[in-house]
CSV table of C-alpha atoms and ligand atoms in Angstrom, one decimal:
chain,number,residue,atom,x,y,z
I,24,MET,CA,0.0,0.0,0.0
I,25,LEU,CA,2.8,2.4,0.9
I,26,PRO,CA,4.6,2.3,-2.5
I,27,SER,CA,1.4,3.1,-4.3
I,28,LEU,CA,0.6,6.0,-2.0
I,29,ALA,CA,4.1,7.3,-2.6
I,30,LEU,CA,3.5,7.1,-6.3
I,31,ILE,CA,0.2,9.0,-6.0
I,32,LEU,CA,1.9,11.6,-3.9
I,33,LEU,CA,4.7,12.0,-6.5
I,34,MET,CA,2.2,12.4,-9.3
I,35,THR,CA,0.1,15.0,-7.5
I,36,ALA,CA,3.4,16.8,-6.5
I,37,VAL,CA,4.4,17.1,-10.1
I,38,TRP,CA,1.0,18.3,-11.0
I,39,SER,CA,0.9,20.9,-8.2
I,40,TYR,CA,4.3,22.2,-9.1
I,41,ARG,CA,3.1,22.9,-12.6
I,42,ASN,CA,0.0,24.5,-11.2
I,43,ALA,CA,2.1,26.7,-8.8
I,44,MET,CA,4.4,27.8,-11.7
I,45,GLY,CA,1.3,28.6,-13.8
I,46,ALA,CA,-0.2,30.7,-11.0
I,47,ALA,CA,3.1,32.6,-10.4
I,48,ASN,CA,3.5,33.3,-14.1
I,49,HIS,CA,0.0,34.5,-14.3
I,50,ALA,CA,0.6,37.0,-11.5
I,51,TYR,CA,3.9,38.3,-12.7
I,52,ASP,CA,3.0,38.4,-16.4
I,53,ARG,CA,0.6,41.2,-15.7
I,54,SER,CA,3.3,43.6,-14.5
I,55,LEU,CA,5.4,42.5,-17.4
I,56,THR,CA,2.6,43.3,-19.8
I,57,THR,CA,2.1,46.7,-18.1
I,58,ALA,CA,5.8,47.5,-18.5
I,59,ILE,CA,6.0,46.4,-22.1
I,60,ARG,CA,2.9,48.5,-23.0
I,61,ALA,CA,4.4,51.5,-21.2
I,62,ILE,CA,7.5,51.2,-23.4
I,63,ALA,CA,5.4,50.7,-26.5
I,64,GLU,CA,3.5,53.9,-25.8
I,65,ASN,CA,6.7,55.9,-25.7
I,66,ILE,CA,8.0,55.0,-29.1
I,67,HIS,CA,7.3,57.5,-31.8
I,68,VAL,CA,8.7,58.7,-35.1
I,69,SER,CA,10.3,62.0,-35.6
I,70,ASP,CA,12.0,63.2,-38.7
I,71,GLY,CA,11.9,59.7,-40.2
I,72,ARG,CA,13.7,58.3,-37.2
I,73,ILE,CA,12.3,56.1,-34.6
I,74,LEU,CA,12.8,57.4,-31.1
I,75,ALA,CA,12.2,55.5,-27.9
I,76,ASP,CA,12.1,56.7,-24.3
I,77,ILE,CA,12.2,54.0,-21.7
I,78,PRO,CA,9.9,55.2,-18.9
I,79,TYR,CA,11.2,54.8,-15.5
I,80,SER,CA,8.0,53.1,-14.4
I,81,ALA,CA,8.7,50.3,-16.8
I,82,MET,CA,11.9,49.5,-14.9
I,83,ASP,CA,10.2,49.5,-11.5
I,84,LEU,CA,9.7,45.8,-11.2
I,85,ILE,CA,11.3,45.4,-7.8
I,86,ASP,CA,9.4,42.8,-5.9
I,87,GLU,CA,9.4,42.1,-2.2
I,88,GLY,CA,13.1,42.5,-1.8
I,89,VAL,CA,14.0,40.4,-4.8
I,90,GLN,CA,15.9,42.5,-7.3
I,91,GLU,CA,15.2,41.2,-10.7
I,92,ARG,CA,17.4,41.9,-13.7
I,93,ILE,CA,15.7,43.5,-16.6
I,94,TYR,CA,16.7,43.4,-20.2
I,95,TYR,CA,15.0,45.1,-23.1
I,96,ALA,CA,15.5,45.7,-26.8
I,97,ILE,CA,13.6,47.5,-29.5
I,98,LEU,CA,14.0,46.1,-32.9
I,99,GLY,CA,13.4,48.1,-36.0
I,100,PRO,CA,11.3,46.9,-39.0
I,101,ASP,CA,14.4,45.3,-40.5
I,102,GLY,CA,15.1,43.4,-37.2
I,103,VAL,CA,18.1,45.5,-36.2
I,104,THR,CA,18.3,46.6,-32.6
I,105,LEU,CA,17.5,50.3,-32.3
I,106,THR,CA,18.1,50.5,-28.6
I,107,GLY,CA,18.7,48.3,-25.6
I,108,TYR,CA,20.6,45.0,-25.4
I,109,GLU,CA,22.0,44.1,-28.7
I,110,ASP,CA,22.3,40.5,-28.0
I,111,LEU,CA,18.6,40.2,-26.9
I,112,MET,CA,17.0,38.4,-29.8
I,113,LEU,CA,13.6,37.4,-30.8
I,114,PRO,CA,13.4,33.7,-30.0
I,115,GLU,CA,13.2,31.6,-33.1
I,116,GLY,CA,9.9,30.2,-34.4
I,117,LEU,CA,7.7,32.8,-32.8
I,118,ASP,CA,5.1,34.7,-34.7
I,119,PRO,CA,3.5,37.3,-32.3
I,120,GLU,CA,0.2,38.8,-33.2
I,121,ARG,CA,0.6,42.5,-33.8
I,122,GLY,CA,-0.5,44.6,-30.8
I,123,VAL,CA,-0.9,41.6,-28.4
I,124,PRO,CA,1.9,40.9,-25.9
I,125,LEU,CA,3.3,37.4,-26.1
I,126,MET,CA,5.0,35.8,-23.0
I,127,VAL,CA,7.5,33.1,-23.3
I,128,ASP,CA,10.2,31.4,-21.1
I,129,ALA,CA,13.7,32.0,-22.5
I,130,HIS,CA,17.3,32.1,-21.6
I,131,PHE,CA,19.5,35.1,-21.7
I,132,ARG,CA,23.1,35.7,-20.4
I,133,GLU,CA,23.0,32.6,-18.2
I,134,HIS,CA,19.7,33.6,-16.7
I,135,ASP,CA,16.3,32.0,-17.0
I,136,VAL,CA,14.1,34.8,-18.1
I,137,ARG,CA,10.5,35.5,-18.8
I,138,MET,CA,10.3,37.4,-22.0
I,139,GLY,CA,7.4,39.6,-23.3
I,140,ILE,CA,7.2,40.3,-27.0
I,141,LEU,CA,5.1,43.0,-28.5
I,142,GLU,CA,4.9,44.1,-32.1
I,143,LYS,CA,3.7,47.7,-32.5
I,144,ARG,CA,2.8,49.5,-35.7
I,145,LEU,CA,3.9,53.1,-35.8
I,146,TYR,CA,1.7,54.3,-38.7
I,147,ALA,CA,4.6,56.2,-40.2
I,148,PRO,CA,4.5,55.7,-44.0
I,149,GLU,CA,7.6,57.8,-44.5
I,150,LEU,CA,9.8,55.1,-42.8
I,151,PRO,CA,11.7,53.0,-45.3
I,152,GLY,CA,11.3,49.3,-45.0
I,153,GLY,CA,8.0,49.3,-43.0
I,154,ASP,CA,6.7,50.8,-39.8
I,155,THR,CA,6.5,47.9,-37.4
I,156,VAL,CA,8.8,47.7,-34.4
I,157,THR,CA,9.3,44.7,-32.0
I,158,ILE,CA,9.7,45.3,-28.3
I,159,LEU,CA,11.5,42.6,-26.3
I,160,PHE,CA,11.4,42.9,-22.6
I,161,ALA,CA,12.9,40.2,-20.4
I,162,GLU,CA,12.9,39.8,-16.6
I,163,THR,CA,14.8,37.2,-14.5
I,164,THR,CA,12.5,34.7,-12.9
I,165,GLU,CA,13.7,34.7,-9.3
I,166,ALA,CA,10.5,36.1,-7.8
I,167,ARG,CA,8.3,33.9,-9.9
I,168,THR,CA,10.3,30.8,-8.9
I,169,GLN,CA,10.2,31.8,-5.2
I,170,LEU,CA,6.4,32.4,-5.3
I,171,ALA,CA,5.8,29.1,-7.2
I,172,LEU,CA,8.0,27.3,-4.7
I,173,ARG,CA,6.0,28.8,-1.8
I,174,LEU,CA,2.7,27.8,-3.4
I,175,PHE,CA,4.0,24.4,-4.2
I,176,LEU,CA,5.4,23.6,-0.8
I,177,ASP,CA,2.2,24.8,0.8
I,178,SER,CA,0.0,22.5,-1.3
I,179,LEU,CA,2.6,19.7,-0.9
I,180,MET,CA,2.4,20.0,2.9
I,181,TRP,CA,-1.4,19.7,2.7
I,182,GLN,CA,-1.2,16.6,0.5
I,183,ILE,CA,1.3,14.9,2.8
I,184,LEU,CA,-0.8,15.7,5.8
I,185,LEU,CA,-3.9,14.2,4.0
I,186,VAL,CA,-2.0,11.1,3.1
I,187,ALA,CA,-0.7,10.7,6.6
I,188,VAL,CA,-4.2,11.1,8.0
I,189,VAL,CA,-5.5,8.5,5.5
I,190,VAL,CA,-2.7,6.1,6.4
I,191,VAL,CA,-3.4,6.5,10.1
I,192,ILE,CA,-7.2,5.9,9.6
I,193,LEU,CA,-6.5,2.9,7.4
I,194,VAL,CA,-4.0,1.3,9.8
I,195,PHE,CA,-6.5,1.9,12.6
I,196,ALA,CA,-9.4,0.5,10.7
I,197,LEU,CA,-7.5,-2.5,9.5
I,198,SER,CA,-6.1,-3.4,12.8
I,199,ARG,CA,-9.6,-3.2,14.3
I,200,THR,CA,-11.0,-5.5,11.6
I,201,PHE,CA,-8.1,-7.9,11.8
I,202,HIS,CA,-7.8,-8.0,15.5
I,203,PRO,CA,-10.5,-10.7,16.0
I,204,LEU,CA,-9.0,-12.8,13.2
I,205,LEU,CA,-5.5,-12.5,14.7
I,206,ALA,CA,-7.0,-13.5,18.1
I,207,LEU,CA,-8.7,-16.4,16.4
I,208,ARG,CA,-5.5,-17.5,14.7
I,209,GLU,CA,-3.8,-17.5,18.1
I,210,SER,CA,-6.5,-19.5,19.7
I,211,ILE,CA,-6.5,-22.1,16.9
I,212,ARG,CA,-2.7,-22.3,17.0
I,213,GLN,CA,-2.8,-23.1,20.7
I,214,ARG,CA,-5.3,-25.8,20.3
I,215,GLY,CA,-4.5,-29.4,21.2
I,216,THR,CA,-4.1,-31.8,18.2
I,217,GLU,CA,-7.3,-33.6,19.1
I,218,ASP,CA,-9.3,-30.5,19.8
I,219,LEU,CA,-12.0,-30.4,17.1
I,220,THR,CA,-14.6,-28.3,18.9
I,221,PRO,CA,-16.2,-25.6,16.8
I,222,VAL,CA,-14.5,-22.2,16.5
I,223,PRO,CA,-16.7,-19.6,18.2
I,224,VAL,CA,-18.5,-17.7,15.4
I,225,ASN,CA,-19.7,-14.7,17.4
I,226,GLU,CA,-16.2,-13.2,17.8
I,227,VAL,CA,-15.4,-12.8,14.1
I,228,PRO,CA,-16.5,-10.2,11.6
I,229,THR,CA,-19.7,-11.1,9.8
I,230,GLU,CA,-17.9,-11.2,6.5
I,231,VAL,CA,-15.8,-14.2,7.5
I,232,ARG,CA,-18.6,-16.0,9.3
I,233,PRO,CA,-19.5,-18.3,6.3
I,234,LEU,CA,-15.9,-19.3,6.1
I,235,ILE,CA,-15.8,-20.2,9.8
I,236,ASP,CA,-19.1,-22.1,9.4
I,237,ALA,CA,-17.6,-24.1,6.6
I,238,ILE,CA,-14.5,-24.9,8.7
I,239,ASN,CA,-16.6,-25.8,11.6
I,240,SER,CA,-18.8,-28.2,9.7
I,241,HIS,CA,-15.7,-29.8,8.2
I,242,MET,CA,-14.2,-30.2,11.7
I,243,SER,CA,-17.4,-31.8,13.0
I,244,ARG,CA,-17.3,-34.3,10.2
I,245,LEU,CA,-13.6,-34.9,11.1
I,246,ALA,CA,-14.5,-35.3,14.7
I,247,GLN,CA,-17.2,-37.8,13.9
I,248,MET,CA,-14.8,-39.8,11.7
I,249,LEU,CA,-12.1,-39.8,14.4
I,250,GLN,CA,-14.7,-41.0,16.9
I,251,THR,CA,-15.7,-43.9,14.5
I,252,ARG,CA,-12.1,-44.8,14.0
I,253,ARG,CA,-11.3,-44.8,17.7
I,254,ARG,CA,-14.3,-47.0,18.4
I,255,PHE,CA,-13.4,-49.3,15.6
I,256,LEU,CA,-9.9,-49.7,16.9
I,257,ALA,CA,-11.1,-50.4,20.5
I,258,ASP,CA,-13.7,-52.9,19.2
I,259,ALA,CA,-11.1,-54.5,16.9
I,260,ALA,CA,-8.6,-54.9,19.7
I,261,HIS,CA,-11.3,-56.4,21.9
I,262,GLN,CA,-12.4,-58.8,19.1
I,263,ILE,CA,-8.8,-60.0,18.5
I,264,ARG,CA,-8.1,-60.4,22.2
I,265,THR,CA,-11.0,-62.8,22.8
I,266,PRO,CA,-9.9,-65.5,20.3
I,267,LEU,CA,-6.2,-65.1,21.4
I,268,ALA,CA,-7.3,-65.7,25.0
I,269,VAL,CA,-9.1,-68.8,23.8
I,270,LEU,CA,-6.1,-69.9,21.9
I,271,GLY,CA,-3.9,-69.4,25.0
I,272,THR,CA,-6.2,-71.6,27.0
I,273,GLN,CA,-6.3,-74.2,24.4
I,274,ALA,CA,-2.5,-74.3,24.2
I,275,GLU,CA,-2.2,-74.6,27.9
I,276,TYR,CA,-4.8,-77.4,28.0
I,277,GLY,CA,-3.0,-79.2,25.2
I,278,GLY,CA,0.3,-78.9,26.9
I,279,ARG,CA,-1.0,-80.7,30.0
I,280,GLN,CA,-2.3,-83.7,28.0
I,281,SER,CA,-0.4,-86.8,27.7
I,282,ASP,CA,-2.9,-88.6,25.6
I,283,PRO,CA,-1.9,-88.1,21.9
I,284,GLU,CA,-5.5,-88.3,20.8
I,285,GLU,CA,-6.6,-85.5,23.2
I,286,MET,CA,-3.6,-83.4,22.0
I,287,ARG,CA,-4.6,-83.9,18.4
I,288,ARG,CA,-8.1,-82.8,19.2
I,289,THR,CA,-6.8,-79.8,21.0
I,290,PHE,CA,-4.6,-78.9,18.0
I,291,ALA,CA,-7.7,-79.2,15.8
I,292,SER,CA,-9.7,-76.8,17.8
I,293,MET,CA,-6.7,-74.5,18.0
I,294,LEU,CA,-6.6,-74.5,14.2
I,295,ASP,CA,-10.2,-73.6,14.2
I,296,SER,CA,-9.5,-70.6,16.5
I,297,ILE,CA,-6.6,-69.5,14.3
I,298,ARG,CA,-8.7,-69.8,11.2
I,299,GLY,CA,-11.4,-67.7,12.8
I,300,THR,CA,-9.0,-65.0,14.0
I,301,ARG,CA,-7.4,-64.9,10.5
I,302,HIS,CA,-10.8,-64.5,9.0
I,303,MET,CA,-11.5,-61.6,11.3
I,304,ALA,CA,-8.2,-59.9,10.6
I,305,ASN,CA,-8.9,-60.3,6.8
I,306,GLN,CA,-12.3,-58.8,7.2
I,307,MET,CA,-10.9,-55.8,9.1
I,308,LEU,CA,-8.3,-55.2,6.4
I,309,ILE,CA,-10.9,-55.4,3.6
I,310,LEU,CA,-13.2,-53.0,5.5
I,311,ALA,CA,-10.3,-50.6,6.0
I,312,ARG,CA,-9.6,-50.7,2.3
I,313,ALA,CA,-13.2,-50.4,1.3
I,314,GLU,CA,-13.5,-47.3,3.3
I,315,GLN,CA,-10.5,-45.7,1.8
I,316,ALA,CA,-11.4,-44.5,-1.7
I,317,SER,CA,-7.8,-43.5,-2.4
I,318,ASP,CA,-6.5,-47.0,-1.9
I,319,PRO,CA,-4.6,-48.2,-5.0
I,320,LEU,CA,-6.6,-51.4,-4.7
I,321,GLN,CA,-9.7,-49.4,-5.3
I,322,GLU,CA,-8.7,-48.7,-8.8
I,323,ARG,CA,-11.5,-49.2,-11.2
I,324,ALA,CA,-12.0,-50.7,-14.6
I,325,ALA,CA,-14.9,-51.6,-16.8
I,326,LEU,CA,-16.3,-55.0,-15.9
I,327,ASP,CA,-19.3,-57.3,-16.2
I,328,ILE,CA,-20.9,-57.7,-12.8
I,329,ALA,CA,-23.1,-60.6,-14.0
I,330,GLU,CA,-20.0,-62.5,-14.9
I,331,LEU,CA,-18.4,-61.7,-11.6
I,332,ALA,CA,-21.4,-62.9,-9.7
I,333,ARG,CA,-21.3,-66.2,-11.8
I,334,ASP,CA,-17.7,-66.6,-10.8
I,335,VAL,CA,-18.5,-66.2,-7.1
I,336,ALA,CA,-21.3,-68.7,-7.3
I,337,GLY,CA,-18.8,-71.1,-8.9
I,338,ASP,CA,-16.4,-70.5,-6.0
I,339,PHE,CA,-19.0,-71.5,-3.5
I,340,ALA,CA,-20.4,-74.5,-5.3
I,341,ALA,CA,-18.2,-77.0,-3.3
I,342,LEU,CA,-19.1,-75.4,0.0
I,343,ALA,CA,-22.8,-75.6,-0.9
I,344,LEU,CA,-22.5,-79.2,-1.8
I,345,GLU,CA,-20.7,-80.0,1.4
I,346,LYS,CA,-23.5,-78.2,3.4
I,347,ARG,CA,-26.1,-79.9,1.3
I,348,ILE,CA,-27.6,-76.6,0.2
I,349,GLU,CA,-28.9,-76.0,-3.3
I,350,LEU,CA,-27.0,-73.0,-4.7
I,351,ALA,CA,-28.5,-71.6,-7.9
I,352,PHE,CA,-27.3,-68.8,-10.2
I,353,GLU,CA,-29.7,-66.8,-12.4
I,354,ALA,CA,-28.8,-64.1,-14.9
I,355,PRO,CA,-30.5,-63.0,-18.1
I,356,GLY,CA,-27.3,-63.6,-20.2
I,357,ALA,CA,-26.7,-60.0,-21.3
I,358,PRO,CA,-23.7,-58.4,-19.7
I,359,LEU,CA,-24.2,-55.9,-16.9
I,360,ARG,CA,-21.3,-53.5,-17.4
I,361,LEU,CA,-20.2,-51.0,-14.9
I,362,ASN,CA,-17.0,-49.3,-13.8
I,363,GLY,CA,-15.7,-50.8,-10.6
I,364,ASN,CA,-13.1,-52.6,-8.7
I,365,ALA,CA,-13.3,-56.3,-9.4
I,366,THR,CA,-11.6,-57.4,-6.2
I,367,MET,CA,-13.8,-55.3,-4.0
I,368,LEU,CA,-17.0,-56.2,-5.8
I,369,ARG,CA,-16.1,-59.9,-5.6
I,370,GLU,CA,-15.5,-59.5,-1.9
I,371,MET,CA,-18.9,-57.8,-1.6
I,372,ILE,CA,-20.9,-60.6,-3.4
I,373,SER,CA,-18.9,-63.3,-1.6
I,374,ASN,CA,-19.8,-62.0,1.8
I,375,VAL,CA,-23.5,-62.1,1.1
I,376,VAL,CA,-23.4,-65.6,-0.4
I,377,ASP,CA,-21.2,-66.7,2.5
I,378,ASN,CA,-23.8,-65.5,4.9
I,379,ALA,CA,-26.6,-67.2,3.1
I,380,LEU,CA,-24.7,-70.6,3.0
I,381,ARG,CA,-23.5,-70.1,6.6
I,382,TYR,CA,-26.8,-69.3,8.3
I,383,THR,CA,-29.1,-71.6,6.2
I,384,PRO,CA,-29.5,-75.1,7.5
I,385,ALA,CA,-28.8,-78.2,5.4
I,386,GLY,CA,-31.4,-78.9,2.8
I,387,GLY,CA,-32.0,-75.2,2.2
I,388,HIS,CA,-31.9,-73.2,-1.0
I,389,VAL,CA,-29.8,-70.2,-1.9
I,390,THR,CA,-30.2,-68.2,-5.1
I,391,LEU,CA,-27.9,-65.6,-6.5
I,392,SER,CA,-29.2,-63.5,-9.3
I,393,ALA,CA,-27.9,-60.6,-11.4
I,394,THR,CA,-30.5,-58.7,-13.3
I,395,ARG,CA,-31.0,-55.3,-14.8
I,396,LEU,CA,-33.5,-52.7,-13.8
I,397,ARG,CA,-33.4,-49.8,-16.2
I,398,THR,CA,-30.1,-48.1,-15.4
I,399,ARG,CA,-29.2,-50.3,-12.5
I,400,ALA,CA,-27.8,-53.7,-11.9
I,401,VAL,CA,-29.6,-55.7,-9.2
I,402,LEU,CA,-27.7,-58.4,-7.4
I,403,ARG,CA,-30.0,-60.5,-5.2
I,404,VAL,CA,-29.1,-63.3,-2.8
I,405,THR,CA,-32.1,-65.1,-1.3
I,406,ASP,CA,-32.2,-68.1,1.1
I,407,ASP,CA,-34.8,-69.9,3.0
I,408,GLY,CA,-33.0,-70.0,6.3
I,409,PRO,CA,-33.9,-68.3,9.6
I,410,GLY,CA,-33.8,-64.8,8.1
I,411,ILE,CA,-33.1,-61.6,10.2
I,412,PRO,CA,-35.9,-60.1,12.3
I,413,VAL,CA,-37.1,-56.7,11.1
I,414,ALA,CA,-35.9,-55.1,14.3
I,415,GLU,CA,-32.3,-56.4,13.7
I,416,ARG,CA,-32.1,-55.5,10.0
I,417,ASP,CA,-30.5,-52.1,10.7
I,418,LYS,CA,-28.2,-53.3,13.4
I,419,VAL,CA,-26.6,-56.1,11.4
I,420,PHE,CA,-24.8,-53.5,9.3
I,421,GLN,CA,-23.0,-52.2,12.3
I,422,ARG,CA,-19.4,-53.2,12.8
I,423,PHE,CA,-18.9,-56.3,14.9
I,424,TYR,CA,-22.6,-56.7,15.3
I,425,ARG,CA,-23.7,-60.4,15.3
I,426,ILE,CA,-27.0,-61.9,16.2
I,427,LEU,CA,-26.3,-64.1,19.2
I,428,GLY,CA,-27.1,-67.8,18.8
I,429,SER,CA,-26.6,-67.7,15.0
I,430,GLY,CA,-24.8,-70.9,15.6
I,431,ASP,CA,-21.6,-70.2,13.7
I,432,SER,CA,-18.4,-69.4,15.5
I,433,GLU,CA,-16.4,-68.3,12.5
I,434,GLY,CA,-17.8,-64.8,12.1
I,435,SER,CA,-16.6,-61.3,12.6
I,436,GLY,CA,-19.8,-59.2,12.4
I,437,LEU,CA,-18.0,-57.2,9.7
I,438,GLY,CA,-19.4,-59.0,6.6
I,439,LEU,CA,-22.5,-56.8,6.0
I,440,CYS,CA,-20.6,-53.7,7.0
I,441,ILE,CA,-18.1,-54.5,4.2
I,442,VAL,CA,-20.9,-55.2,1.8
I,443,GLN,CA,-22.5,-51.8,2.5
I,444,GLU,CA,-19.2,-50.0,2.3
I,445,ILE,CA,-18.2,-51.4,-1.1
I,446,GLY,CA,-21.7,-50.9,-2.4
I,447,LYS,CA,-21.5,-47.3,-1.3
I,448,THR,CA,-18.2,-46.6,-3.0
I,449,HIS,CA,-19.7,-47.9,-6.2
I,450,GLY,CA,-22.7,-45.6,-5.9
I,451,GLY,CA,-25.0,-48.3,-4.8
I,452,THR,CA,-27.3,-49.3,-1.9
I,453,VAL,CA,-28.0,-52.5,0.1
I,454,HIS,CA,-31.4,-53.6,1.3
I,455,LEU,CA,-32.5,-56.5,3.4
I,456,GLY,CA,-35.9,-58.1,3.0
I,457,ASP,CA,-37.8,-61.3,3.4
I,458,GLY,CA,-36.8,-64.3,1.3
I,459,PRO,CA,-39.2,-66.0,-1.1
I,460,GLY,CA,-42.6,-66.8,0.4
I,461,GLY,CA,-41.8,-64.7,3.5
I,462,ARG,CA,-39.1,-67.2,4.6
I,463,GLY,CA,-35.4,-66.6,5.0
I,464,LEU,CA,-33.6,-63.5,3.9
I,465,SER,CA,-33.2,-61.5,0.7
I,466,VAL,CA,-30.2,-59.2,0.3
I,467,GLU,CA,-30.5,-56.8,-2.6
I,468,ILE,CA,-27.5,-54.7,-3.8
I,469,ILE,CA,-28.4,-52.1,-6.4
I,470,LEU,CA,-25.6,-50.6,-8.4
I,471,PRO,CA,-25.7,-48.0,-11.1
I,472,ILE,CA,-24.8,-49.3,-14.6
I,473,GLU,CA,-22.2,-47.6,-16.7
I,474,ASP,CA,-22.7,-49.2,-20.1
I,475,LEU,CA,-21.8,-47.8,-23.5
I,476,TRP,CA,-25.3,-46.9,-24.4
I,477,LEU,CA,-25.7,-44.9,-21.2
I,478,GLU,CA,-22.4,-43.2,-21.7
I,479,TYR,CA,-23.5,-42.4,-25.2
I,480,THR,CA,-26.7,-40.8,-24.2
I,481,ARG,CA,-25.0,-38.9,-21.4
I,482,ARG,CA,-22.5,-37.5,-23.8
I,483,ALA,CA,-25.2,-36.6,-26.3
I,484,ASN,CA,-27.0,-34.7,-23.5
I,485,ARG,CA,-23.9,-32.9,-22.5
I,486,THR,CA,-23.1,-31.7,-26.0
I,487,SER,CA,-26.7,-30.5,-26.4
I,488,ASP,CA,-26.5,-28.4,-23.3
B,4,ADP,N1,-28.5,-64.9,5.3
B,4,ADP,C1,-28.7,-64.7,6.6
B,4,ADP,N2,-29.6,-65.4,7.3
B,4,ADP,C2,-29.7,-65.2,8.6
B,4,ADP,N3,-29.0,-64.3,9.3
B,4,ADP,C3,-28.1,-63.6,8.7
B,4,ADP,C4,-27.9,-63.8,7.3
B,4,ADP,N4,-26.9,-63.0,6.9
B,4,ADP,C5,-26.5,-62.3,8.0
B,4,ADP,N5,-27.2,-62.7,9.1
B,4,ADP,C6,-27.0,-62.2,10.5
B,4,ADP,O1,-26.4,-61.0,10.5
B,4,ADP,C7,-25.3,-60.9,11.3
B,4,ADP,C8,-24.2,-60.0,10.7
B,4,ADP,O2,-23.7,-60.6,9.5
B,4,ADP,P1,-22.2,-60.3,9.1
B,4,ADP,O3,-22.1,-58.8,9.1
B,4,ADP,O4,-22.0,-61.0,7.8
B,4,ADP,O5,-21.4,-60.9,10.2
B,4,ADP,P2,-20.9,-62.4,10.5
B,4,ADP,O6,-21.4,-63.2,9.3
B,4,ADP,O7,-19.5,-62.3,10.6
B,4,ADP,O8,-21.6,-62.7,11.8
B,4,ADP,C9,-24.8,-62.4,11.4
B,4,ADP,O9,-24.2,-62.6,12.7
B,4,ADP,C10,-26.1,-63.1,11.3
B,4,ADP,O10,-26.7,-63.2,12.6
B,5,MG,MG1,-20.8,-62.8,7.4
């Protein structure tokens, strides 16, 4: 701000110096005019000769103690000096109007001078070579310069004063405006790392309030996320600790046995516990990845979700056979293309099919179908097992939530949570409902389709906009 103010000040200073010079010239040119006219009046012709008396009044240009030097010359019609300073010449390139004094700045004998020029006609036809004389009258410019300087300094002083006042007002106003912001900065700097409480809005200027509101809402989302993470970590630690404790007990028990058969059995159940814990750890890892959209494993590609579902059904065929459950796969045959992460989507479908096979008793039926509903792909897994009571249908999506007495020990309570998370990152939704005929469970995953035709119409719409 200060450099630009200085520039403005410089510009107005130049301008006011020119103004002051103009005003001084205007004042002094008057007496110069008077003097030159007085000389002109005293030129006359007698006996064919031009005679000039220089009146004393014309030389009386003493001003306030400053003694100006005065030079004059009267030039005859032929341009030859009749009287006065011979070296005082008419400046070149000037064409004064006859009878009107012309004032110019000039230089004479190392002095800056102000020169008045007047052409006068003498009306004397007897003169050879014309009857027009030119009067040159020059005066040094000391008094003018002094007056101009005085005027200039005066106005400069006022300008500087004005700028100073403006600067003081600005600094005051700015510091008043910024003071709350600086205080806010200080209080935010001194916050603890974990402190995500909202910034007080009432202490900041109204203009920045929307900004603070936005920051506050971001912080509250952050706080919520942190809270979720913390709870997850605590739950996870708890969930891992339990099977490890069981494993410890089993190992201790096994160590005390001398019967090899009993030891073998203990090892078998230890293996079960290890498998369960490993499954749990895997599920945690998958969930963490599903939540993190920036994970490189989340990279997407065009894929056919119907084919992916068929693959998953194939993977589970052996398990279904072993559990004597009839596993069926249904798809219309046409591909269901979408842009997604194959690994994640496979994980999502597997979890649902795994649940259906796990919780449906032997002799049951599980069906996986992949169909298209306008611009969406619908993946549905139905079974005729025990189902999930309506009251529990929201809760089973929570982390580590398992319905007690489901009868299966190898579970983490993370499966449906993973399904929901992966569905969400692919723009989809997950719904639980009754199975066919009101028995069992139906899990429906709806994902937006990204096929060529859709892409084509979207582009067409975009270009027509
Ligand atoms: N097909 C199903 N039939 C009956 N209950 C189910 C079914 N799928 C899930 N559940 C219930 O929902 C709970 C949560 O499922 P999930 O999140 O996959 O965790 P997990 O399978 O590890 O227990 C399960 O404990 C189970 O009680
Ligand atoms: Mg499960």
